Short mmCIF file of C-alpha atoms in Angstrom, two decimals:
data_model
loop_
_atom_site.label_atom_id
_atom_site.label_comp_id
_atom_site.label_asym_id
_atom_site.label_seq_id
_atom_site.Cartn_x
_atom_site.Cartn_y
_atom_site.Cartn_z
CA MET A 1 -7.10 5.70 21.09
CA LYS A 2 -4.00 7.13 19.39
CA ILE A 3 -2.98 5.21 16.27
CA GLY A 4 0.13 5.95 14.22
CA ALA A 5 0.40 5.77 10.44
CA ILE A 6 3.60 5.89 8.40
CA THR A 7 3.68 6.54 4.68
CA ILE A 8 6.85 5.95 2.71
CA GLY A 9 6.12 9.24 0.95
CA GLN A 10 4.99 12.44 2.65
CA ALA A 11 2.39 12.87 5.36
CA PRO A 12 -0.43 13.50 5.75
CA ARG A 13 -1.94 11.04 3.29
CA VAL A 14 -5.29 12.76 2.92
CA ASP A 15 -6.07 10.55 -0.07
CA VAL A 16 -5.89 7.44 2.12
CA THR A 17 -7.74 8.84 5.14
CA ALA A 18 -10.60 9.93 2.88
CA ASP A 19 -11.46 6.24 2.41
CA ILE A 20 -10.69 4.79 5.82
CA MET A 21 -11.60 7.16 8.65
CA ASP A 22 -15.31 6.33 8.46
CA ILE A 23 -14.37 2.71 9.21
CA PHE A 24 -13.04 3.82 12.60
CA ASP A 25 -16.27 5.74 13.30
CA GLY A 26 -14.52 8.50 15.23
CA ARG A 27 -12.88 6.11 17.70
CA ILE A 28 -9.24 6.98 16.98
CA GLU A 29 -6.85 9.90 16.80
CA LEU A 30 -4.60 9.29 13.80
CA LEU A 31 -1.03 10.64 13.90
CA GLN A 32 0.92 10.49 10.64
CA ARG A 33 4.57 10.61 9.61
CA GLY A 34 6.29 10.12 6.25
CA GLY A 35 9.60 8.71 5.11
CA LEU A 36 10.10 11.64 2.74
CA ASP A 37 8.81 14.38 5.05
CA GLY A 38 10.83 17.59 4.85
CA LEU A 39 12.75 16.64 1.72
CA THR A 40 12.95 18.71 -1.45
CA ALA A 41 12.32 17.32 -4.93
CA GLY A 42 16.07 17.42 -5.55
CA GLN A 43 16.85 15.42 -2.44
CA ILE A 44 14.20 12.81 -3.29
CA ALA A 45 15.61 12.54 -6.83
CA GLU A 46 18.86 11.27 -5.28
CA PHE A 47 16.95 8.18 -4.08
CA LYS A 48 16.50 6.90 -7.63
CA PRO A 49 16.43 3.08 -7.81
CA GLU A 50 19.37 1.22 -9.28
CA GLN A 51 19.68 -2.34 -10.53
CA GLY A 52 18.76 -4.76 -7.75
CA ASP A 53 17.03 -2.19 -5.55
CA TYR A 54 13.63 -2.83 -4.00
CA VAL A 55 11.44 -0.24 -5.74
CA LEU A 56 8.80 1.85 -3.98
CA VAL A 57 6.25 4.33 -5.33
CA SER A 58 4.45 6.85 -3.17
CA ARG A 59 2.65 10.18 -3.03
CA LEU A 60 3.93 13.59 -1.97
CA THR A 61 1.81 16.22 -0.25
CA ASP A 62 1.50 18.18 -3.52
CA GLY A 63 -0.31 15.18 -5.04
CA SER A 64 2.54 14.08 -7.30
CA SER A 65 4.12 10.63 -7.13
CA VAL A 66 7.74 9.56 -6.85
CA THR A 67 9.66 6.33 -7.42
CA PHE A 68 12.63 5.53 -5.22
CA ALA A 69 14.71 2.75 -3.65
CA GLU A 70 13.64 1.43 -0.25
CA ARG A 71 17.17 1.37 1.17
CA TYR A 72 17.39 5.15 1.26
CA ILE A 73 14.43 5.66 3.56
CA LEU A 74 14.79 2.85 6.10
CA PRO A 75 16.60 5.04 8.68
CA ARG A 76 13.98 7.73 8.12
CA LEU A 77 11.17 5.22 8.70
CA GLN A 78 12.82 4.17 11.96
CA ASN A 79 12.83 7.83 13.02
CA CYS A 80 9.13 8.03 12.18
CA ILE A 81 8.50 5.05 14.45
CA HIS A 82 10.38 6.68 17.33
CA GLU A 83 8.45 9.94 16.89
CA LEU A 84 5.08 8.21 16.92
CA GLU A 85 6.01 6.14 19.96
CA ALA A 86 6.92 9.36 21.76
CA GLU A 87 3.44 10.67 20.92
CA GLY A 88 1.89 7.71 22.74
CA VAL A 89 0.41 5.66 19.89
CA ARG A 90 -0.88 2.16 20.71
CA LEU A 91 0.16 0.73 17.36
CA ILE A 92 1.55 1.87 14.02
CA MET A 93 0.17 0.93 10.61
CA PHE A 94 2.09 1.40 7.37
CA PHE A 95 0.45 3.14 4.44
CA CYS A 96 2.35 0.98 1.94
CA THR A 97 1.92 -2.57 0.64
CA GLY A 98 5.65 -3.11 0.10
CA ASP A 99 7.83 -5.56 2.02
CA PHE A 100 9.96 -4.13 4.81
CA PRO A 101 12.91 -5.71 6.63
CA GLY A 102 12.80 -6.93 10.18
CA SER A 103 15.44 -4.35 11.08
CA LEU A 104 12.66 -1.82 11.72
CA THR A 105 11.87 -2.04 15.42
CA SER A 106 9.15 -0.70 17.67
CA ASN A 107 7.82 -0.96 21.21
CA VAL A 108 4.28 -1.11 19.81
CA PRO A 109 2.86 -3.40 17.09
CA LEU A 110 3.88 -2.53 13.53
CA VAL A 111 1.11 -3.51 11.14
CA TYR A 112 2.17 -3.99 7.51
CA PRO A 113 -0.54 -4.31 4.85
CA CYS A 114 1.65 -6.78 2.94
CA ASN A 115 1.52 -9.24 5.83
CA ILE A 116 -2.27 -9.02 5.93
CA LEU A 117 -2.56 -9.40 2.16
CA ASN A 118 -0.14 -12.33 2.06
CA ARG A 119 -2.37 -14.29 4.42
CA VAL A 120 -5.82 -13.17 3.35
CA VAL A 121 -5.54 -13.17 -0.45
CA PRO A 122 -4.86 -16.94 -0.76
CA LEU A 123 -8.07 -17.52 1.21
CA LEU A 124 -10.09 -15.41 -1.22
CA THR A 125 -9.03 -16.95 -4.52
CA LYS A 126 -10.81 -20.19 -5.41
CA ASN A 127 -8.22 -21.33 -7.94
CA SER A 128 -5.09 -19.71 -6.43
CA ASN A 129 -4.99 -17.56 -9.56
CA ILE A 130 -4.76 -13.79 -9.20
CA VAL A 131 -3.98 -10.59 -11.06
CA THR A 132 -2.18 -7.81 -9.22
CA VAL A 133 -1.99 -4.18 -10.25
CA THR A 134 1.26 -2.46 -9.27
CA PRO A 135 2.12 1.21 -9.86
CA SER A 136 5.33 0.95 -11.90
CA PRO A 137 6.75 -1.33 -14.60
CA LEU A 138 9.88 -1.35 -12.41
CA GLN A 139 7.87 -3.27 -9.79
CA VAL A 140 6.48 -6.02 -12.02
CA GLU A 141 9.27 -8.55 -11.45
CA GLN A 142 9.42 -8.03 -7.67
CA CYS A 143 5.62 -8.28 -7.49
CA GLU A 144 5.60 -11.56 -9.44
CA LYS A 145 8.36 -12.95 -7.23
CA LYS A 146 6.57 -11.98 -4.02
CA TRP A 147 3.11 -13.32 -4.93
CA SER A 148 4.45 -16.59 -6.36
CA ASP A 149 5.22 -17.55 -2.76
CA PHE A 150 1.52 -17.36 -1.86
CA VAL A 151 -0.51 -18.35 -4.93
CA ASP A 152 -0.05 -20.80 -7.79
CA THR A 153 -0.53 -18.30 -10.60
CA VAL A 154 0.00 -14.53 -10.63
CA LYS A 155 -0.12 -12.02 -13.46
CA VAL A 156 1.04 -8.44 -12.88
CA VAL A 157 -0.29 -5.38 -14.69
CA PRO A 158 1.45 -2.02 -14.14
CA ALA A 159 -0.87 0.98 -13.70
CA SER A 160 -0.32 3.78 -11.22
CA PRO A 161 -3.04 5.05 -8.89
CA TYR A 162 -1.28 8.40 -9.16
CA GLY A 163 -1.42 8.57 -12.95
CA PRO A 164 -4.12 9.24 -15.56
CA TRP A 165 -7.51 7.58 -15.05
CA GLU A 166 -7.32 6.31 -18.61
CA ASP A 167 -4.33 4.14 -17.70
CA LEU A 168 -6.38 2.45 -14.97
CA GLU A 169 -9.26 1.83 -17.37
CA ARG A 170 -6.82 0.33 -19.87
CA ALA A 171 -5.49 -1.98 -17.16
CA ALA A 172 -9.03 -3.01 -16.23
CA ARG A 173 -9.85 -3.88 -19.83
CA GLU A 174 -6.66 -5.93 -20.04
CA ILE A 175 -7.48 -7.78 -16.83
CA ARG A 176 -11.03 -8.52 -18.00
CA LYS A 177 -9.55 -10.86 -20.64
CA MET A 178 -7.32 -12.71 -18.15
CA ASP A 179 -8.04 -16.08 -16.59
CA ALA A 180 -7.99 -15.17 -12.89
CA ASP A 181 -10.62 -15.02 -10.16
CA LEU A 182 -9.26 -12.20 -7.97
CA VAL A 183 -7.71 -8.78 -8.55
CA VAL A 184 -5.35 -7.30 -5.94
CA LEU A 185 -4.75 -3.56 -6.22
CA ASP A 186 -1.25 -3.83 -4.77
CA CYS A 187 -0.61 -0.29 -3.57
CA ILE A 188 -2.07 1.78 -0.74
CA GLY A 189 -2.66 4.55 -3.29
CA PHE A 190 -5.57 2.77 -4.95
CA THR A 191 -8.89 4.30 -3.89
CA GLN A 192 -12.39 3.00 -3.29
CA LYS A 193 -13.45 4.68 -6.54
CA MET A 194 -10.74 2.77 -8.39
CA LYS A 195 -11.78 -0.50 -6.76
CA ASN A 196 -15.35 0.10 -7.90
CA MET A 197 -14.19 0.69 -11.47
CA PHE A 198 -11.99 -2.43 -11.55
CA ALA A 199 -14.81 -4.57 -10.18
CA ARG A 200 -17.26 -3.19 -12.70
CA GLU A 201 -14.98 -3.37 -15.73
CA THR A 202 -13.35 -6.75 -15.02
CA GLY A 203 -16.32 -8.60 -13.53
CA LYS A 204 -13.90 -10.04 -10.94
CA LEU A 205 -13.61 -9.76 -7.17
CA VAL A 206 -11.24 -6.99 -6.07
CA VAL A 207 -9.16 -6.49 -2.91
CA LEU A 208 -8.36 -2.92 -1.82
CA PRO A 209 -5.45 -2.78 0.67
CA ARG A 210 -6.29 0.51 2.39
CA THR A 211 -9.76 -0.55 3.50
CA LEU A 212 -8.64 -4.09 4.36
CA LEU A 213 -5.95 -2.59 6.59
CA ALA A 214 -8.40 -0.23 8.29
CA ARG A 215 -10.92 -2.99 8.93
CA VAL A 216 -8.27 -5.16 10.58
CA ILE A 217 -7.06 -2.29 12.76
CA SER A 218 -10.64 -1.36 13.67
CA GLU A 219 -10.99 -4.75 15.36
CA LEU A 220 -8.67 -3.40 18.07
CA THR A 221 -10.36 -0.02 18.39
CA ASP A 222 -14.08 -0.81 18.62
CA VAL A 223 -14.11 -0.98 22.41
CA GLU A 224 -16.31 1.16 24.64
#
């Protein structure tokens, strides 16, 4: 089965596939596209967020990370959808936990991790009290606003999956002291190794979006 994947950064996202392809057990052919594919560093720099913009953080193929405003890449994401449809994919999953507008259209299902998280996370927290980890301080307010629609209490800690490991350990130590019963690593960039560290250091249950997404998609692909 051909499955499409769109990253808001640059494809391929080898860091994501390293953690998820085993879940599919060789049953799919994964075709990837990226919202920043083909752009130079200078061109991407022109997408810098301004006041009021919805802020996104993603990875480039050289391993570096970039921060940019969603509005600049929406037409490029629509082009990615068209290209993957032309390749014959059965569905398209997004390698990003951000919110996207309904203006993106497709003839096949578009699967957004945020929609899965929004519905599953409230079922996994006993006291409706969570901590989320988001890549950039610029995303803290929008993360708080988003999650307050789904849980009673949310605290947001900024720490990038694309930054120094020490920053993630610092975030874990901070979260360990917080009164919450679930940690959501709210970016597709967080890895299984990072999840393991957060679970160990915080003593709390941890949700990893990339593997949750893959396990949901695998429900549609495990046919003989």
